[in-house]
Amino acid sequence: MSFIFTPHEPVSIEVRGTSDRFPVHRIYCVGRNYAAHAREMGKDPEREPPFFFTKPADAIVPNNATVPYPPRTNNLHHEIELVVAIGKAGRNIAVADALDYVYGYAVGNDLTRRDLQLEARDKGRPWDTGKAFDKSAPITAIVPVAQCGHISKGRIWLKVNGETRQDADVSELIWNVPEVIAELSTLFTLAPGDLIFTGTPAGVGALKVGDRVEGGIDGLDVLVTTIGPSEA
Ligand code: MN
């Protein structure tokens, strides 16, 4: 048996402290999981069950890379987020057991074509064109739990060209990491290699060509991304 073309290489992410890499399976994202961000998006931050959308695994962009300004948007937004890296398979996971499924944590930027996302949202259409585009998921190295412990608090921040845009604390998550894992695992069978972007705090805003975007969470690496010219 041979393939009709060479299969794509598995997408993977560096792991701090080792030359081994974390192979990415799926990327799940939580919507509106900080109250102040829900309000800035024009929504009531009631504690309704978390809701999810996805990005393709090959949307991953490594740290210190340039992301070309994406097509079909005039309103590319940054969303700095705590990312949970899942290390073992499970479904219908109890909140009390959920942290056993975490391999590590990283800092991610849920890049968003806000104009396309809001148009889809307001028309009741899927979010894929706004959220799941090429190179929409810059991420740092994953830090194993063995190194950083479980992250339930700590500063989460983002700067554009040195100016602070987002500055909050992970403890402000409406649904915390164990609760997100438990809920997600009732909808999908979680697998090693899954990533969960847990939602962004307030302060999202537009990026332009040439911007240097830096963001971090206490205990994890600083994510640095440059926005480059659109691809031809
Ligand atoms: Mn997000």
PDB file of C-alpha atoms and ligand atoms in Angstrom:
ATOM      1  CA  MET A   1       0.000   0.000   0.000  1.00  0.00           C
ATOM      2  CA  SER A   2       1.232   3.485  -0.738  1.00  0.00           C
ATOM      3  CA  PHE A   3      -0.369   6.897  -0.404  1.00  0.00           C
ATOM      4  CA  ILE A   4      -1.309   8.893  -3.488  1.00  0.00           C
ATOM      5  CA  PHE A   5       0.681  11.787  -2.028  1.00  0.00           C
ATOM      6  CA  THR A   6       3.018  12.092   0.941  1.00  0.00           C
ATOM      7  CA  PRO A   7       0.926  12.301   4.144  1.00  0.00           C
ATOM      8  CA  HIS A   8       1.237  15.503   6.140  1.00  0.00           C
ATOM      9  CA  GLU A   9       3.744  15.468   8.972  1.00  0.00           C
ATOM     10  CA  PRO A  10       2.132  15.289  12.424  1.00  0.00           C
ATOM     11  CA  VAL A  11       1.805  18.710  14.046  1.00  0.00           C
ATOM     12  CA  SER A  12       3.799  18.920  17.268  1.00  0.00           C
ATOM     13  CA  ILE A  13       4.860  21.418  19.922  1.00  0.00           C
ATOM     14  CA  GLU A  14       8.113  21.697  21.847  1.00  0.00           C
ATOM     15  CA  VAL A  15       8.117  20.631  25.493  1.00  0.00           C
ATOM     16  CA  ARG A  16      10.154  22.680  27.942  1.00  0.00           C
ATOM     17  CA  GLY A  17      13.144  20.812  29.325  1.00  0.00           C
ATOM     18  CA  THR A  18      13.245  18.023  26.742  1.00  0.00           C
ATOM     19  CA  SER A  19      13.946  17.458  23.072  1.00  0.00           C
ATOM     20  CA  ASP A  20      10.780  15.325  22.871  1.00  0.00           C
ATOM     21  CA  ARG A  21       7.746  16.930  21.271  1.00  0.00           C
ATOM     22  CA  PHE A  22       4.003  16.903  22.084  1.00  0.00           C
ATOM     23  CA  PRO A  23       2.030  15.610  19.068  1.00  0.00           C
ATOM     24  CA  VAL A  24      -1.180  17.573  18.576  1.00  0.00           C
ATOM     25  CA  HIS A  25      -4.462  15.703  18.079  1.00  0.00           C
ATOM     26  CA  ARG A  26      -7.328  18.235  18.272  1.00  0.00           C
ATOM     27  CA  ILE A  27      -7.651  21.873  19.346  1.00  0.00           C
ATOM     28  CA  TYR A  28     -10.715  22.775  21.403  1.00  0.00           C
ATOM     29  CA  CYS A  29     -11.446  26.347  22.480  1.00  0.00           C
ATOM     30  CA  VAL A  30     -13.790  27.731  25.148  1.00  0.00           C
ATOM     31  CA  GLY A  31     -15.873  30.805  24.307  1.00  0.00           C
ATOM     32  CA  ARG A  32     -16.431  33.729  26.697  1.00  0.00           C
ATOM     33  CA  ASN A  33     -14.852  32.318  29.856  1.00  0.00           C
ATOM     34  CA  TYR A  34     -13.908  35.594  31.598  1.00  0.00           C
ATOM     35  CA  ALA A  35     -16.791  37.854  32.695  1.00  0.00           C
ATOM     36  CA  ALA A  36     -15.199  41.134  31.599  1.00  0.00           C
ATOM     37  CA  HIS A  37     -14.515  39.716  28.121  1.00  0.00           C
ATOM     38  CA  ALA A  38     -18.090  38.423  27.808  1.00  0.00           C
ATOM     39  CA  ARG A  39     -19.286  41.951  28.610  1.00  0.00           C
ATOM     40  CA  GLU A  40     -16.978  43.564  26.036  1.00  0.00           C
ATOM     41  CA  MET A  41     -18.423  41.149  23.431  1.00  0.00           C
ATOM     42  CA  GLY A  42     -21.907  42.393  24.306  1.00  0.00           C
ATOM     43  CA  LYS A  43     -22.962  39.281  26.236  1.00  0.00           C
ATOM     44  CA  ASP A  44     -24.177  38.704  29.783  1.00  0.00           C
ATOM     45  CA  PRO A  45     -21.510  36.739  31.660  1.00  0.00           C
ATOM     46  CA  GLU A  46     -23.956  34.430  33.371  1.00  0.00           C
ATOM     47  CA  ARG A  47     -22.542  31.112  34.464  1.00  0.00           C
ATOM     48  CA  GLU A  48     -24.129  29.135  31.680  1.00  0.00           C
ATOM     49  CA  PRO A  49     -22.377  25.886  30.765  1.00  0.00           C
ATOM     50  CA  PRO A  50     -19.170  26.548  28.806  1.00  0.00           C
ATOM     51  CA  PHE A  51     -19.435  26.343  25.027  1.00  0.00           C
ATOM     52  CA  PHE A  52     -16.787  25.137  22.628  1.00  0.00           C
ATOM     53  CA  PHE A  53     -15.474  25.617  19.119  1.00  0.00           C
ATOM     54  CA  THR A  54     -12.439  24.077  17.410  1.00  0.00           C
ATOM     55  CA  LYS A  55      -9.428  24.869  15.292  1.00  0.00           C
ATOM     56  CA  PRO A  56      -7.577  22.394  13.054  1.00  0.00           C
ATOM     57  CA  ALA A  57      -4.355  20.974  14.513  1.00  0.00           C
ATOM     58  CA  ASP A  58      -2.344  22.475  11.670  1.00  0.00           C
ATOM     59  CA  ALA A  59      -3.361  25.997  12.754  1.00  0.00           C
ATOM     60  CA  ILE A  60      -0.540  25.721  15.323  1.00  0.00           C
ATOM     61  CA  VAL A  61       2.246  28.306  15.020  1.00  0.00           C
ATOM     62  CA  PRO A  62       5.435  27.898  17.080  1.00  0.00           C
ATOM     63  CA  ASN A  63       6.765  30.572  19.415  1.00  0.00           C
ATOM     64  CA  ASN A  64       8.820  33.445  17.956  1.00  0.00           C
ATOM     65  CA  ALA A  65       7.265  33.103  14.503  1.00  0.00           C
ATOM     66  CA  THR A  66       5.758  35.539  12.027  1.00  0.00           C
ATOM     67  CA  VAL A  67       2.072  35.137  11.138  1.00  0.00           C
ATOM     68  CA  PRO A  68       1.097  36.713   7.815  1.00  0.00           C
ATOM     69  CA  TYR A  69      -1.928  39.028   8.128  1.00  0.00           C
ATOM     70  CA  PRO A  70      -4.717  36.592   7.152  1.00  0.00           C
ATOM     71  CA  PRO A  71      -6.991  37.014   4.125  1.00  0.00           C
ATOM     72  CA  ARG A  72     -10.628  38.198   4.046  1.00  0.00           C
ATOM     73  CA  THR A  73     -10.453  40.265   7.244  1.00  0.00           C
ATOM     74  CA  ASN A  74      -9.978  43.877   8.237  1.00  0.00           C
ATOM     75  CA  ASN A  75     -10.174  43.128  11.969  1.00  0.00           C
ATOM     76  CA  LEU A  76      -7.652  40.521  13.133  1.00  0.00           C
ATOM     77  CA  HIS A  77      -7.823  40.260  16.956  1.00  0.00           C
ATOM     78  CA  HIS A  78      -5.508  38.825  19.606  1.00  0.00           C
ATOM     79  CA  GLU A  79      -6.860  36.640  22.449  1.00  0.00           C
ATOM     80  CA  ILE A  80      -4.247  35.528  24.993  1.00  0.00           C
ATOM     81  CA  GLU A  81      -5.239  32.257  26.683  1.00  0.00           C
ATOM     82  CA  LEU A  82      -4.130  29.523  29.067  1.00  0.00           C
ATOM     83  CA  VAL A  83      -3.854  26.302  27.066  1.00  0.00           C
ATOM     84  CA  VAL A  84      -4.298  22.880  28.672  1.00  0.00           C
ATOM     85  CA  ALA A  85      -2.430  19.961  27.072  1.00  0.00           C
ATOM     86  CA  ILE A  86      -4.234  16.653  27.578  1.00  0.00           C
ATOM     87  CA  GLY A  87      -2.049  13.615  28.301  1.00  0.00           C
ATOM     88  CA  LYS A  88      -4.446  10.671  28.460  1.00  0.00           C
ATOM     89  CA  ALA A  89      -7.715   9.510  26.975  1.00  0.00           C
ATOM     90  CA  GLY A  90     -11.035   9.809  28.736  1.00  0.00           C
ATOM     91  CA  ARG A  91     -14.722  10.587  28.525  1.00  0.00           C
ATOM     92  CA  ASN A  92     -17.311  11.615  31.110  1.00  0.00           C
ATOM     93  CA  ILE A  93     -14.479  12.690  33.404  1.00  0.00           C
ATOM     94  CA  ALA A  94     -15.468  13.838  36.899  1.00  0.00           C
ATOM     95  CA  VAL A  95     -14.376  17.329  37.958  1.00  0.00           C
ATOM     96  CA  ALA A  96     -12.496  15.766  40.878  1.00  0.00           C
ATOM     97  CA  ASP A  97     -10.473  13.547  38.522  1.00  0.00           C
ATOM     98  CA  ALA A  98      -9.976  16.035  35.681  1.00  0.00           C
ATOM     99  CA  LEU A  99      -6.491  17.275  36.553  1.00  0.00           C
ATOM    100  CA  ASP A 100      -5.177  13.690  36.217  1.00  0.00           C
ATOM    101  CA  TYR A 101      -5.715  14.100  32.460  1.00  0.00           C
ATOM    102  CA  VAL A 102      -3.489  17.184  32.138  1.00  0.00           C
ATOM    103  CA  TYR A 103       0.024  16.686  30.754  1.00  0.00           C
ATOM    104  CA  GLY A 104       1.003  20.339  30.911  1.00  0.00           C
ATOM    105  CA  TYR A 105       0.180  23.959  30.173  1.00  0.00           C
ATOM    106  CA  ALA A 106       1.115  26.549  27.555  1.00  0.00           C
ATOM    107  CA  VAL A 107       0.321  30.102  26.517  1.00  0.00           C
ATOM    108  CA  GLY A 108      -1.693  30.448  23.309  1.00  0.00           C
ATOM    109  CA  ASN A 109      -3.155  33.227  21.188  1.00  0.00           C
ATOM    110  CA  ASP A 110      -6.621  32.423  19.775  1.00  0.00           C
ATOM    111  CA  LEU A 111      -6.204  34.656  16.731  1.00  0.00           C
ATOM    112  CA  THR A 112      -9.630  35.710  15.464  1.00  0.00           C
ATOM    113  CA  ARG A 113     -10.961  37.322  12.290  1.00  0.00           C
ATOM    114  CA  ARG A 114     -13.407  39.302  14.436  1.00  0.00           C
ATOM    115  CA  ASP A 115     -15.401  40.699  11.521  1.00  0.00           C
ATOM    116  CA  LEU A 116     -16.072  37.207  10.149  1.00  0.00           C
ATOM    117  CA  GLN A 117     -16.734  35.747  13.617  1.00  0.00           C
ATOM    118  CA  LEU A 118     -19.288  38.409  14.554  1.00  0.00           C
ATOM    119  CA  GLU A 119     -21.043  38.178  11.186  1.00  0.00           C
ATOM    120  CA  ALA A 120     -21.326  34.395  11.652  1.00  0.00           C
ATOM    121  CA  ARG A 121     -22.443  34.761  15.262  1.00  0.00           C
ATOM    122  CA  ASP A 122     -25.119  37.284  14.415  1.00  0.00           C
ATOM    123  CA  LYS A 123     -26.437  35.172  11.515  1.00  0.00           C
ATOM    124  CA  GLY A 124     -26.409  31.952  13.573  1.00  0.00           C
ATOM    125  CA  ARG A 125     -23.718  30.453  11.352  1.00  0.00           C
ATOM    126  CA  PRO A 126     -20.625  28.403  12.319  1.00  0.00           C
ATOM    127  CA  TRP A 127     -17.548  30.274  13.574  1.00  0.00           C
ATOM    128  CA  ASP A 128     -14.967  28.384  11.519  1.00  0.00           C
ATOM    129  CA  THR A 129     -14.042  31.165   9.109  1.00  0.00           C
ATOM    130  CA  GLY A 130     -13.561  33.564  12.010  1.00  0.00           C
ATOM    131  CA  LYS A 131     -11.628  31.216  14.248  1.00  0.00           C
ATOM    132  CA  ALA A 132     -10.213  28.176  12.458  1.00  0.00           C
ATOM    133  CA  PHE A 133      -8.126  29.775   9.717  1.00  0.00           C
ATOM    134  CA  ASP A 134      -4.508  29.004   8.753  1.00  0.00           C
ATOM    135  CA  LYS A 135      -1.923  29.945  11.415  1.00  0.00           C
ATOM    136  CA  SER A 136      -4.606  31.024  13.892  1.00  0.00           C
ATOM    137  CA  ALA A 137      -3.073  29.290  16.916  1.00  0.00           C
ATOM    138  CA  PRO A 138       0.364  30.583  18.010  1.00  0.00           C
ATOM    139  CA  ILE A 139       1.518  28.713  21.125  1.00  0.00           C
ATOM    140  CA  THR A 140       4.544  28.493  23.429  1.00  0.00           C
ATOM    141  CA  ALA A 141       6.360  25.368  24.488  1.00  0.00           C
ATOM    142  CA  ILE A 142       4.285  23.140  26.748  1.00  0.00           C
ATOM    143  CA  VAL A 143       5.457  23.044  30.355  1.00  0.00           C
ATOM    144  CA  PRO A 144       4.806  19.630  31.935  1.00  0.00           C
ATOM    145  CA  VAL A 145       2.801  19.621  35.164  1.00  0.00           C
ATOM    146  CA  ALA A 146       5.846  18.007  36.775  1.00  0.00           C
ATOM    147  CA  GLN A 147       7.641  21.352  36.248  1.00  0.00           C
ATOM    148  CA  CYS A 148       4.949  23.993  36.746  1.00  0.00           C
ATOM    149  CA  GLY A 149       2.251  22.293  38.841  1.00  0.00           C
ATOM    150  CA  HIS A 150      -1.402  22.901  38.017  1.00  0.00           C
ATOM    151  CA  ILE A 151      -2.273  26.458  37.042  1.00  0.00           C
ATOM    152  CA  SER A 152      -5.355  27.891  38.730  1.00  0.00           C
ATOM    153  CA  LYS A 153      -4.160  31.466  39.246  1.00  0.00           C
ATOM    154  CA  GLY A 154      -1.477  33.863  38.096  1.00  0.00           C
ATOM    155  CA  ARG A 155      -1.199  36.908  35.890  1.00  0.00           C
ATOM    156  CA  ILE A 156      -2.257  36.541  32.233  1.00  0.00           C
ATOM    157  CA  TRP A 157      -1.220  39.438  30.015  1.00  0.00           C
ATOM    158  CA  LEU A 158      -0.642  40.571  26.442  1.00  0.00           C
ATOM    159  CA  LYS A 159       1.235  43.535  25.009  1.00  0.00           C
ATOM    160  CA  VAL A 160       1.277  44.902  21.471  1.00  0.00           C
ATOM    161  CA  ASN A 161       4.449  46.829  20.618  1.00  0.00           C
ATOM    162  CA  GLY A 162       5.133  47.093  24.358  1.00  0.00           C
ATOM    163  CA  GLU A 163       1.695  48.509  25.237  1.00  0.00           C
ATOM    164  CA  THR A 164      -0.424  46.423  27.613  1.00  0.00           C
ATOM    165  CA  ARG A 165      -3.730  45.327  26.059  1.00  0.00           C
ATOM    166  CA  GLN A 166      -4.812  42.415  28.257  1.00  0.00           C
ATOM    167  CA  ASP A 167      -4.003  42.072  31.969  1.00  0.00           C
ATOM    168  CA  ALA A 168      -5.988  39.752  34.234  1.00  0.00           C
ATOM    169  CA  ASP A 169      -5.620  36.705  36.453  1.00  0.00           C
ATOM    170  CA  VAL A 170      -6.280  33.069  35.549  1.00  0.00           C
ATOM    171  CA  SER A 171      -8.312  32.778  38.776  1.00  0.00           C
ATOM    172  CA  GLU A 172     -10.968  34.936  37.044  1.00  0.00           C
ATOM    173  CA  LEU A 173     -11.928  32.075  34.673  1.00  0.00           C
ATOM    174  CA  ILE A 174     -15.708  31.576  34.889  1.00  0.00           C
ATOM    175  CA  TRP A 175     -15.213  27.823  34.331  1.00  0.00           C
ATOM    176  CA  ASN A 176     -11.895  26.606  35.737  1.00  0.00           C
ATOM    177  CA  VAL A 177      -9.657  23.979  34.158  1.00  0.00           C
ATOM    178  CA  PRO A 178     -11.161  20.885  35.869  1.00  0.00           C
ATOM    179  CA  GLU A 179     -14.690  22.082  35.077  1.00  0.00           C
ATOM    180  CA  VAL A 180     -13.799  22.714  31.416  1.00  0.00           C
ATOM    181  CA  ILE A 181     -12.214  19.266  31.036  1.00  0.00           C
ATOM    182  CA  ALA A 182     -15.192  17.564  32.700  1.00  0.00           C
ATOM    183  CA  GLU A 183     -17.753  19.341  30.499  1.00  0.00           C
ATOM    184  CA  LEU A 184     -15.765  18.886  27.268  1.00  0.00           C
ATOM    185  CA  SER A 185     -15.359  15.166  28.003  1.00  0.00           C
ATOM    186  CA  THR A 186     -19.133  14.710  28.005  1.00  0.00           C
ATOM    187  CA  LEU A 187     -19.210  15.988  24.402  1.00  0.00           C
ATOM    188  CA  PHE A 188     -16.038  14.425  22.942  1.00  0.00           C
ATOM    189  CA  THR A 189     -13.713  11.568  23.855  1.00  0.00           C
ATOM    190  CA  LEU A 190     -10.555  13.340  24.951  1.00  0.00           C
ATOM    191  CA  ALA A 191      -7.281  11.923  23.646  1.00  0.00           C
ATOM    192  CA  PRO A 192      -3.609  12.446  24.385  1.00  0.00           C
ATOM    193  CA  GLY A 193      -2.495  15.357  22.227  1.00  0.00           C
ATOM    194  CA  ASP A 194      -5.679  17.366  22.604  1.00  0.00           C
ATOM    195  CA  LEU A 195      -5.264  21.055  23.441  1.00  0.00           C
ATOM    196  CA  ILE A 196      -7.868  23.217  25.169  1.00  0.00           C
ATOM    197  CA  PHE A 197      -7.691  26.998  24.768  1.00  0.00           C
ATOM    198  CA  THR A 198      -9.540  28.063  27.922  1.00  0.00           C
ATOM    199  CA  GLY A 199     -10.767  31.527  26.911  1.00  0.00           C
ATOM    200  CA  THR A 200      -9.426  35.073  26.902  1.00  0.00           C
ATOM    201  CA  PRO A 201      -9.755  37.910  29.413  1.00  0.00           C
ATOM    202  CA  ALA A 202     -10.932  41.415  28.494  1.00  0.00           C
ATOM    203  CA  GLY A 203      -8.925  43.743  26.299  1.00  0.00           C
ATOM    204  CA  VAL A 204      -9.055  41.986  22.930  1.00  0.00           C
ATOM    205  CA  GLY A 205      -8.250  44.267  20.039  1.00  0.00           C
ATOM    206  CA  ALA A 206      -7.014  44.668  16.502  1.00  0.00           C
ATOM    207  CA  LEU A 207      -3.576  43.802  15.165  1.00  0.00           C
ATOM    208  CA  LYS A 208      -1.878  45.266  12.117  1.00  0.00           C
ATOM    209  CA  VAL A 209       1.046  44.352   9.911  1.00  0.00           C
ATOM    210  CA  GLY A 210       4.327  44.866  11.736  1.00  0.00           C
ATOM    211  CA  ASP A 211       2.926  44.453  15.248  1.00  0.00           C
ATOM    212  CA  ARG A 212       5.022  42.577  17.790  1.00  0.00           C
ATOM    213  CA  VAL A 213       2.673  40.656  20.087  1.00  0.00           C
ATOM    214  CA  GLU A 214       3.943  39.355  23.436  1.00  0.00           C
ATOM    215  CA  GLY A 215       1.894  37.496  26.004  1.00  0.00           C
ATOM    216  CA  GLY A 216       2.412  35.355  29.051  1.00  0.00           C
ATOM    217  CA  ILE A 217       1.108  33.611  32.120  1.00  0.00           C
ATOM    218  CA  ASP A 218       3.044  33.312  35.383  1.00  0.00           C
ATOM    219  CA  GLY A 219       5.140  30.134  35.354  1.00  0.00           C
ATOM    220  CA  LEU A 220       4.967  29.595  31.565  1.00  0.00           C
ATOM    221  CA  ASP A 221       6.946  30.905  28.602  1.00  0.00           C
ATOM    222  CA  VAL A 222       6.369  34.280  26.931  1.00  0.00           C
ATOM    223  CA  LEU A 223       4.673  33.928  23.544  1.00  0.00           C
ATOM    224  CA  VAL A 224       6.125  36.263  20.926  1.00  0.00           C
ATOM    225  CA  THR A 225       4.485  36.616  17.509  1.00  0.00           C
ATOM    226  CA  THR A 226       5.040  39.148  14.753  1.00  0.00           C
ATOM    227  CA  ILE A 227       2.300  40.014  12.283  1.00  0.00           C
ATOM    228  CA  GLY A 228       3.751  39.988   8.782  1.00  0.00           C
ATOM    229  CA  PRO A 229       2.477  41.162   5.404  1.00  0.00           C
ATOM    230  CA  SER A 230      -0.369  39.241   3.775  1.00  0.00           C
ATOM    231  CA  GLU A 231       0.690  36.313   1.623  1.00  0.00           C
ATOM    232  CA  ALA A 232       0.378  36.760  -2.099  1.00  0.00           C
TER     233      ALA A 232
HETATM  234 MN    MN B   1     -10.734  32.661  22.573  1.00  0.00          MN
END
